[in-house]
Amino acid sequence: MQNIHLKIDGMTCGGCANSVNRVLREINGVGDVQVDWQNGTATVQFDAAQTDVAALVDAVENAGFNVQAA
Ligand code: 9UX
């Protein structure tokens, strides 16, 4: 497992953080997810054999947020 940090714009309450958390956890290979909506960041643990950073970024984008790997 490895960790990636994401910079996420557009999270304005804890519900947004829950949404981001959910879409990331739905991805096979994702382990621990920590989302901080006030700082606009997320740390995602994932298995590089099962998924990749692009898939994580796409999932968050599809949930309606602007995101980039940080
Ligand atoms: Mo809070 Mo976020 O009411 O999509 S859930 S702004």
Tab-separated table of N, CA and C and ligand atoms in Angstrom:
chain	number	residue	atom	x	y	z
A	1	MET	N	0.853	-1.196	0.000
A	1	MET	CA	0.000	0.000	0.000
A	1	MET	C	0.885	1.241	0.000
A	2	GLN	N	0.392	2.275	-0.627
A	2	GLN	CA	1.097	3.541	-0.588
A	2	GLN	C	0.089	4.656	-0.385
A	3	ASN	N	0.565	5.822	-0.017
A	3	ASN	CA	-0.309	6.956	0.232
A	3	ASN	C	-0.118	8.014	-0.825
A	4	ILE	N	-1.248	8.648	-1.215
A	4	ILE	CA	-1.191	9.807	-2.085
A	4	ILE	C	-1.934	10.945	-1.396
A	5	HIS	N	-1.438	12.146	-1.572
A	5	HIS	CA	-2.128	13.325	-1.056
A	5	HIS	C	-2.820	14.015	-2.223
A	6	LEU	N	-4.073	14.369	-1.993
A	6	LEU	CA	-4.843	15.084	-3.005
A	6	LEU	C	-5.181	16.476	-2.498
A	7	LYS	N	-5.166	17.455	-3.403
A	7	LYS	CA	-5.649	18.800	-3.099
A	7	LYS	C	-7.017	18.905	-3.768
A	8	ILE	N	-8.037	19.166	-2.962
A	8	ILE	CA	-9.410	19.158	-3.458
A	8	ILE	C	-10.061	20.508	-3.194
A	9	ASP	N	-10.512	21.158	-4.260
A	9	ASP	CA	-11.227	22.425	-4.115
A	9	ASP	C	-12.728	22.176	-4.169
A	10	GLY	N	-13.476	22.938	-3.399
A	10	GLY	CA	-14.928	22.906	-3.496
A	10	GLY	C	-15.642	22.189	-2.369
A	11	MET	N	-14.895	21.676	-1.391
A	11	MET	CA	-15.572	21.050	-0.250
A	11	MET	C	-15.919	22.143	0.763
A	12	THR	N	-17.215	22.335	1.001
A	12	THR	CA	-17.633	23.443	1.858
A	12	THR	C	-18.348	23.014	3.130
A	13	CYS	N	-18.505	21.714	3.333
A	13	CYS	CA	-18.994	21.253	4.628
A	13	CYS	C	-18.610	19.791	4.819
A	14	GLY	N	-18.895	19.283	6.003
A	14	GLY	CA	-18.519	17.907	6.297
A	14	GLY	C	-19.203	16.902	5.397
A	15	GLY	N	-20.374	17.273	4.871
A	15	GLY	CA	-21.071	16.373	3.948
A	15	GLY	C	-20.274	16.154	2.680
A	16	CYS	N	-19.617	17.212	2.222
A	16	CYS	CA	-18.749	17.071	1.044
A	16	CYS	C	-17.630	16.078	1.347
A	17	ALA	N	-17.057	16.191	2.523
A	17	ALA	CA	-15.977	15.281	2.911
A	17	ALA	C	-16.484	13.843	2.925
A	18	ASN	N	-17.695	13.651	3.429
A	18	ASN	CA	-18.269	12.303	3.434
A	18	ASN	C	-18.433	11.776	2.023
A	19	SER	N	-18.874	12.642	1.103
A	19	SER	CA	-19.056	12.230	-0.290
A	19	SER	C	-17.734	11.810	-0.911
A	20	VAL	N	-16.710	12.610	-0.690
A	20	VAL	CA	-15.386	12.291	-1.234
A	20	VAL	C	-14.884	10.977	-0.632
A	21	ASN	N	-15.063	10.848	0.658
A	21	ASN	CA	-14.635	9.626	1.339
A	21	ASN	C	-15.326	8.404	0.721
A	22	ARG	N	-16.617	8.510	0.488
A	22	ARG	CA	-17.390	7.383	-0.030
A	22	ARG	C	-16.929	6.973	-1.429
A	23	VAL	N	-16.791	7.940	-2.321
A	23	VAL	CA	-16.428	7.577	-3.698
A	23	VAL	C	-15.025	6.960	-3.752
A	24	LEU	N	-14.146	7.407	-2.858
A	24	LEU	CA	-12.807	6.818	-2.850
A	24	LEU	C	-12.828	5.394	-2.307
A	25	ARG	N	-13.601	5.187	-1.261
A	25	ARG	CA	-13.647	3.848	-0.658
A	25	ARG	C	-14.314	2.818	-1.565
A	26	GLU	N	-15.120	3.288	-2.498
A	26	GLU	CA	-15.773	2.370	-3.437
A	26	GLU	C	-14.786	1.771	-4.439
A	27	ILE	N	-13.609	2.347	-4.555
A	27	ILE	CA	-12.623	1.877	-5.525
A	27	ILE	C	-11.875	0.675	-4.951
A	28	ASN	N	-11.825	-0.386	-5.713
A	28	ASN	CA	-11.065	-1.566	-5.288
A	28	ASN	C	-9.600	-1.189	-5.119
A	29	GLY	N	-9.035	-1.585	-4.001
A	29	GLY	CA	-7.630	-1.322	-3.751
A	29	GLY	C	-7.396	-0.134	-2.840
A	30	VAL	N	-8.472	0.617	-2.533
A	30	VAL	CA	-8.326	1.757	-1.638
A	30	VAL	C	-8.482	1.289	-0.192
A	31	GLY	N	-7.564	1.706	0.656
A	31	GLY	CA	-7.618	1.382	2.068
A	31	GLY	C	-8.097	2.582	2.869
A	32	ASP	N	-7.256	3.066	3.744
A	32	ASP	CA	-7.650	4.180	4.601
A	32	ASP	C	-7.807	5.468	3.791
A	33	VAL	N	-8.823	6.237	4.123
A	33	VAL	CA	-9.052	7.534	3.487
A	33	VAL	C	-9.268	8.571	4.582
A	34	GLN	N	-8.519	9.652	4.514
A	34	GLN	CA	-8.687	10.757	5.453
A	34	GLN	C	-8.961	12.016	4.649
A	35	VAL	N	-10.123	12.622	4.877
A	35	VAL	CA	-10.486	13.837	4.145
A	35	VAL	C	-10.627	14.985	5.130
A	36	ASP	N	-10.000	16.108	4.825
A	36	ASP	CA	-10.113	17.316	5.633
A	36	ASP	C	-10.710	18.410	4.761
A	37	TRP	N	-12.025	18.623	4.900
A	37	TRP	CA	-12.680	19.589	3.995
A	37	TRP	C	-12.232	21.017	4.280
A	38	GLN	N	-11.857	21.314	5.537
A	38	GLN	CA	-11.462	22.689	5.853
A	38	GLN	C	-10.122	23.046	5.216
A	39	ASN	N	-9.249	22.074	5.130
A	39	ASN	CA	-7.951	22.310	4.491
A	39	ASN	C	-7.979	22.001	2.997
A	40	GLY	N	-9.035	21.329	2.542
A	40	GLY	CA	-9.121	20.967	1.127
A	40	GLY	C	-8.118	19.901	0.748
A	41	THR	N	-7.964	18.923	1.621
A	41	THR	CA	-6.978	17.875	1.363
A	41	THR	C	-7.565	16.491	1.647
A	42	ALA	N	-6.955	15.521	1.032
A	42	ALA	CA	-7.268	14.132	1.354
A	42	ALA	C	-5.990	13.312	1.252
A	43	THR	N	-5.891	12.340	2.135
A	43	THR	CA	-4.809	11.362	2.069
A	43	THR	C	-5.455	10.003	1.837
A	44	VAL	N	-4.990	9.331	0.805
A	44	VAL	CA	-5.615	8.074	0.393
A	44	VAL	C	-4.565	6.976	0.344
A	45	GLN	N	-4.838	5.905	1.063
A	45	GLN	CA	-3.970	4.735	1.026
A	45	GLN	C	-4.510	3.803	-0.057
A	46	PHE	N	-3.634	3.343	-0.935
A	46	PHE	CA	-4.112	2.465	-2.002
A	46	PHE	C	-3.050	1.451	-2.393
A	47	ASP	N	-3.544	0.380	-3.002
A	47	ASP	CA	-2.689	-0.687	-3.515
A	47	ASP	C	-2.448	-0.417	-4.997
A	48	ALA	N	-1.227	-0.117	-5.348
A	48	ALA	CA	-0.902	0.249	-6.724
A	48	ALA	C	-1.102	-0.906	-7.700
A	49	ALA	N	-1.254	-2.113	-7.191
A	49	ALA	CA	-1.529	-3.254	-8.062
A	49	ALA	C	-2.999	-3.293	-8.485
A	50	GLN	N	-3.834	-2.546	-7.768
A	50	GLN	CA	-5.275	-2.597	-8.030
A	50	GLN	C	-5.853	-1.303	-8.585
A	51	THR	N	-5.215	-0.191	-8.311
A	51	THR	CA	-5.732	1.081	-8.808
A	51	THR	C	-4.568	2.042	-8.951
A	52	ASP	N	-4.864	3.247	-9.405
A	52	ASP	CA	-3.787	4.218	-9.577
A	52	ASP	C	-4.290	5.626	-9.278
A	53	VAL	N	-3.372	6.566	-9.274
A	53	VAL	CA	-3.710	7.938	-8.893
A	53	VAL	C	-4.754	8.514	-9.845
A	54	ALA	N	-4.655	8.210	-11.134
A	54	ALA	CA	-5.607	8.753	-12.102
A	54	ALA	C	-7.032	8.319	-11.768
A	55	ALA	N	-7.198	7.072	-11.345
A	55	ALA	CA	-8.531	6.574	-10.995
A	55	ALA	C	-9.068	7.285	-9.758
A	56	LEU	N	-8.192	7.558	-8.807
A	56	LEU	CA	-8.608	8.272	-7.591
A	56	LEU	C	-9.044	9.688	-7.943
A	57	VAL	N	-8.242	10.346	-8.773
A	57	VAL	CA	-8.561	11.713	-9.186
A	57	VAL	C	-9.879	11.737	-9.965
A	58	ASP	N	-10.061	10.800	-10.875
A	58	ASP	CA	-11.297	10.752	-11.673
A	58	ASP	C	-12.515	10.597	-10.773
A	59	ALA	N	-12.415	9.742	-9.768
A	59	ALA	CA	-13.559	9.486	-8.884
A	59	ALA	C	-13.965	10.758	-8.149
A	60	VAL	N	-12.979	11.506	-7.676
A	60	VAL	CA	-13.293	12.732	-6.943
A	60	VAL	C	-13.844	13.794	-7.898
A	61	GLU	N	-13.286	13.863	-9.088
A	61	GLU	CA	-13.805	14.803	-10.090
A	61	GLU	C	-15.252	14.481	-10.433
A	62	ASN	N	-15.535	13.201	-10.589
A	62	ASN	CA	-16.891	12.793	-10.945
A	62	ASN	C	-17.888	13.100	-9.834
A	63	ALA	N	-17.390	13.215	-8.606
A	63	ALA	CA	-18.248	13.586	-7.481
A	63	ALA	C	-18.484	15.098	-7.454
A	64	GLY	N	-17.834	15.828	-8.340
A	64	GLY	CA	-18.114	17.251	-8.478
A	64	GLY	C	-17.096	18.194	-7.891
A	65	PHE	N	-15.887	17.709	-7.671
A	65	PHE	CA	-14.855	18.555	-7.073
A	65	PHE	C	-13.658	18.687	-7.999
A	66	ASN	N	-12.980	19.802	-7.863
A	66	ASN	CA	-11.722	19.984	-8.577
A	66	ASN	C	-10.618	19.388	-7.734
A	67	VAL	N	-9.805	18.555	-8.347
A	67	VAL	CA	-8.816	17.820	-7.576
A	67	VAL	C	-7.523	17.691	-8.363
A	68	GLN	N	-6.431	17.682	-7.632
A	68	GLN	CA	-5.147	17.370	-8.245
A	68	GLN	C	-4.287	16.611	-7.247
A	69	ALA	N	-3.457	15.756	-7.767
A	69	ALA	CA	-2.502	15.060	-6.913
A	69	ALA	C	-1.522	16.092	-6.369
A	70	ALA	N	-1.231	16.018	-5.082
A	70	ALA	CA	-0.364	17.020	-4.450
A	70	ALA	C	0.904	16.355	-3.932
B	1	9UX	MO1	-22.585	20.376	2.476
B	1	9UX	MO2	-21.131	19.537	0.167
B	1	9UX	O1	-24.432	20.962	2.762
B	1	9UX	O2	-21.548	18.632	-1.527
B	1	9UX	S1	-22.508	18.334	1.437
B	1	9UX	S2	-21.850	21.654	0.807
